[in-house]
Structure formats: C-alpha cells, structure tokens
Short mmCIF file of C-alpha atoms in Angstrom, two decimals:
data_model
loop_
_atom_site.label_atom_id
_atom_site.label_comp_id
_atom_site.label_asym_id
_atom_site.label_seq_id
_atom_site.Cartn_x
_atom_site.Cartn_y
_atom_site.Cartn_z
CA MET A 1 22.88 9.43 22.05
CA PRO A 2 21.89 12.20 19.73
CA ARG A 3 18.45 13.82 20.87
CA VAL A 4 16.72 12.75 17.70
CA GLU A 5 17.75 9.13 18.99
CA ILE A 6 16.57 9.95 22.62
CA ALA A 7 13.40 11.13 21.57
CA MET A 8 12.65 7.72 19.48
CA HIS A 9 13.05 5.86 22.00
CA ARG A 10 10.65 7.60 24.66
CA THR A 11 7.04 6.02 24.40
CA PRO A 12 4.67 9.01 22.66
CA ALA A 13 2.03 10.56 24.43
CA ASP A 14 -1.01 8.71 23.04
CA ALA A 15 -2.64 11.22 20.76
CA ASP A 16 1.08 11.77 19.19
CA TYR A 17 0.55 10.11 16.07
CA ASP A 18 3.20 11.70 14.74
CA GLY A 19 5.29 10.43 17.24
CA TRP A 20 3.69 6.84 16.80
CA VAL A 21 4.66 7.06 13.26
CA SER A 22 7.83 7.62 13.69
CA ARG A 23 8.33 4.87 15.75
CA LEU A 24 7.77 2.39 12.53
CA ALA A 25 11.48 3.38 12.05
CA VAL A 26 13.13 1.84 15.33
CA SER A 27 13.17 -1.73 16.66
CA SER A 28 10.70 -4.38 15.68
CA PHE A 29 8.74 -4.05 19.27
CA ARG A 30 8.70 -0.72 18.83
CA ARG A 31 7.51 -0.96 15.40
CA GLN A 32 4.70 -3.49 16.84
CA GLU A 33 3.44 -1.51 19.44
CA ALA A 34 3.40 1.48 17.27
CA LYS A 35 1.07 -0.53 14.97
CA GLN A 36 -1.05 -1.53 17.17
CA HIS A 37 -1.72 1.71 19.02
CA LEU A 38 -1.90 3.74 15.22
CA LEU A 39 -4.60 0.96 14.62
CA ALA A 40 -6.63 1.30 17.45
CA ALA A 41 -6.96 4.70 17.78
CA GLY A 42 -8.25 4.82 14.55
CA PRO A 43 -9.58 7.40 12.05
CA PRO A 44 -7.62 10.48 14.93
CA ALA A 45 -4.21 8.73 13.67
CA VAL A 46 -5.60 8.78 9.90
CA PRO A 47 -3.72 12.37 9.12
CA ALA A 48 -0.44 11.64 10.71
CA ILE A 49 -0.18 8.11 9.23
CA ARG A 50 -1.00 9.65 5.54
CA ARG A 51 2.45 12.05 6.46
CA GLY A 52 3.71 9.54 7.13
CA LEU A 53 3.84 8.06 3.30
CA ARG A 54 6.09 11.05 2.88
CA HIS A 55 8.95 10.04 5.34
CA SER A 56 11.75 9.04 4.53
CA ASN A 57 12.40 5.28 5.52
CA PRO A 58 10.77 3.76 2.89
CA GLU A 59 9.78 1.01 5.78
CA VAL A 60 7.91 3.67 7.44
CA ARG A 61 6.04 4.61 4.09
CA ARG A 62 5.16 0.98 3.37
CA LEU A 63 3.54 0.29 7.27
CA CYS A 64 1.62 3.79 6.73
CA VAL A 65 0.37 2.05 3.36
CA ASN A 66 -0.26 -1.24 5.08
CA LEU A 67 -2.69 1.09 7.60
CA LEU A 68 -4.01 2.44 5.25
CA ASP A 69 -5.38 -0.29 3.64
CA ARG A 70 -7.37 -1.00 7.25
CA LEU A 71 -8.30 3.04 8.17
CA VAL A 72 -8.46 4.22 4.49
CA GLU A 73 -11.02 7.00 4.05
CA ASP A 74 -12.19 9.11 1.78
CA ASP A 75 -9.42 12.24 2.31
CA ALA A 76 -6.53 9.30 1.91
CA VAL A 77 -7.26 7.73 -1.24
CA SER A 78 -5.64 10.66 -3.02
CA ASP A 79 -2.46 9.89 -1.04
CA LEU A 80 -2.28 6.35 -1.61
CA VAL A 81 -3.10 6.72 -5.42
CA ALA A 82 -0.14 8.97 -4.88
CA ALA A 83 2.10 5.94 -3.50
CA LEU A 84 1.78 4.20 -6.48
CA ASP A 85 4.82 6.78 -8.06
CA ASP A 86 7.02 5.60 -4.73
CA ASP A 87 10.61 5.08 -5.74
CA ASP A 88 9.95 1.48 -3.33
CA VAL A 89 8.39 -1.61 -4.98
CA ASP A 90 6.91 -2.48 -2.06
CA VAL A 91 5.46 0.77 -1.14
CA VAL A 92 3.66 0.85 -4.54
CA LYS A 93 2.60 -3.13 -4.57
CA ARG A 94 1.43 -2.44 -1.07
CA ALA A 95 -0.71 0.90 -2.34
CA LEU A 96 -1.89 -1.17 -5.51
CA HIS A 97 -3.66 -3.61 -2.91
CA ALA A 98 -4.92 -1.20 -0.55
CA LEU A 99 -6.61 0.57 -3.22
CA ALA A 100 -7.80 -2.63 -4.83
CA CYS A 101 -8.84 -4.85 -1.85
CA ASP A 102 -12.02 -4.79 0.24
CA ALA A 103 -11.57 -7.45 2.26
CA CYS A 104 -8.98 -5.45 4.58
CA LYS A 105 -10.87 -2.53 4.92
CA SER A 106 -12.34 -1.60 8.63
CA GLY A 107 -14.34 1.56 7.15
CA GLU A 108 -16.38 2.13 4.75
CA CYS A 109 -14.71 3.88 2.02
CA ARG A 110 -14.09 1.95 -0.94
CA PRO A 111 -11.50 3.86 -3.36
CA GLY A 112 -13.37 4.19 -6.69
CA ASP A 113 -11.24 1.94 -9.67
CA GLU A 114 -10.95 4.99 -12.12
CA LEU A 115 -8.74 6.73 -8.90
CA PHE A 116 -5.88 3.37 -9.47
CA VAL A 117 -6.58 1.27 -12.56
CA PRO A 118 -5.22 3.53 -14.88
CA LYS A 119 -2.13 3.58 -13.08
CA ALA A 120 -1.64 -0.40 -12.51
CA VAL A 121 -2.35 -0.36 -15.97
CA GLU A 122 0.55 1.14 -17.10
CA LEU A 123 2.45 -0.54 -14.31
CA LEU A 124 1.77 -3.93 -16.02
CA ARG A 125 4.62 -3.08 -18.50
CA HIS A 126 7.20 -1.78 -15.46
CA PRO A 127 10.46 -3.98 -15.74
CA ASN A 128 10.43 -5.35 -12.60
CA PRO A 129 8.38 -8.38 -12.87
CA ASP A 130 7.37 -7.89 -8.57
CA LEU A 131 5.52 -4.89 -9.50
CA ARG A 132 3.68 -6.72 -12.69
CA ALA A 133 2.96 -9.28 -10.75
CA GLY A 134 1.40 -6.74 -7.75
CA ALA A 135 -0.42 -4.59 -10.94
CA ILE A 136 -2.29 -7.62 -11.96
CA ASP A 137 -3.45 -8.74 -8.26
CA ALA A 138 -5.03 -5.17 -7.83
CA LEU A 139 -6.22 -5.41 -11.43
CA GLY A 140 -7.54 -9.01 -10.70
CA GLN A 141 -9.59 -7.44 -7.81
CA VAL A 142 -11.15 -5.09 -10.49
CA VAL A 143 -11.93 -8.20 -12.67
CA LYS A 144 -13.90 -9.56 -9.72
CA ARG A 145 -16.21 -6.46 -9.57
CA GLY A 146 -17.33 -7.51 -13.31
CA ARG A 147 -14.51 -5.03 -15.55
CA SER A 148 -14.41 -7.15 -18.72
CA ASP A 149 -12.31 -4.44 -20.32
CA ILE A 150 -9.38 -5.29 -17.36
CA ALA A 151 -10.24 -8.84 -17.96
CA SER A 152 -9.37 -8.78 -21.64
CA ILE A 153 -6.02 -6.57 -20.82
CA LEU A 154 -4.90 -9.39 -18.46
CA VAL A 155 -5.42 -11.88 -21.65
CA GLU A 156 -3.37 -9.29 -23.24
CA VAL A 157 -0.41 -10.02 -20.58
CA ALA A 158 -0.83 -13.73 -20.21
CA GLU A 159 0.30 -14.25 -23.80
CA HIS A 160 2.69 -11.49 -24.25
CA ASP A 161 4.63 -11.02 -20.63
CA ALA A 162 8.30 -12.08 -20.51
CA ASP A 163 7.58 -13.95 -17.38
CA ARG A 164 6.08 -17.35 -17.69
CA GLY A 165 4.77 -17.09 -14.17
CA LEU A 166 3.22 -13.86 -14.55
CA ARG A 167 1.51 -14.98 -17.75
CA GLY A 168 -0.26 -17.98 -15.95
CA MET A 169 -1.03 -15.50 -12.55
CA ALA A 170 -2.67 -13.22 -15.68
CA ARG A 171 -4.88 -15.74 -16.79
CA ARG A 172 -6.22 -16.80 -13.62
CA HIS A 173 -7.28 -13.14 -13.23
CA ALA A 174 -8.55 -12.79 -16.11
CA GLY A 175 -10.75 -15.93 -15.14
CA ARG A 176 -9.07 -18.16 -18.21
#
C-alpha cells in the first residue's frame, strides 16, 4: 500500500486539521468522523477547511463548503465567493447556499449580499438547470431580506427561463 494511502487511514492528531480535511476524501465512516471533528473544533479548523476548498477531489471541496456554511467567519467569505467559479456544479450550488442562508450559521458572520449577488444573477443564465436552481434559491434568500431589485430579476426568470419548473421556482421566490 502506498504511503499516502496509509497516512489517510491513520487517525490524525486532534489539532492536525489538514489531516482531518484529507480524511474527507476517504470512506464514508472516516468522512463522517472527519466532519464531526472539524465542526467540533470550530474556528481553529477554519484555515484548513479553507485550504480544502482547493483540494483536487470535488467531494472534499463540497464538504468544506458545507463546513464553512456552519463555521463561516469574515476571512472565509472570500473563499466561498471564489468557490462560485468551481468546476463542480454541486460545489457552486453549496457555495451559493452558504453565502445566502442565515439559518445554518453558528457564528456572527453574515456575508454581505453585495459579495455574491452579481455572480448569482450571472448564474441565472448558466446552461445547467441545477445551477440556475441554486442561484434562484440563493437570490430568494436575498429577496426575503427586502431586495425588490432582486425580486424583479426573479420575475424576469419566471417569465423567460426555458425550464417550466424553474419558472415556477423563480415566481415563488419573487413572491408572486
């Protein structure tokens, strides 16, 4: 067995957060254990989780976005915004959620809408309907915070998107 694989199967030291992030790439049992450890560690684990957003494995990047959704702090917001350009659709959708949703946060940090709304609006024209759905959901959270300009954009999507389901979704999020 190559050394890298052996290292991934050993339990990292409690404060080896990069080791715990690496375990997000292995079996579901180890993945669950790593997620729980990183969440329990809280803010000290955030720098390693942020580095995990650049991991070669998209599953690790997805899970790191999910962890940052709960542990987000001001310094990590720029990493979540950068994740909106990830090649993996699920990473982008989860980053949209992490930037828009207040309910998941355990800390005081709440990313400003101005940081991600322009990119979310741009993603409304993406060819992938799943990504457009993620953008509609994120922008729907912004509408709930009183942004009538975004409601107008969602009304436009409700009238013109090629996907009937997304038109209905946009209409609901626009409050119509």
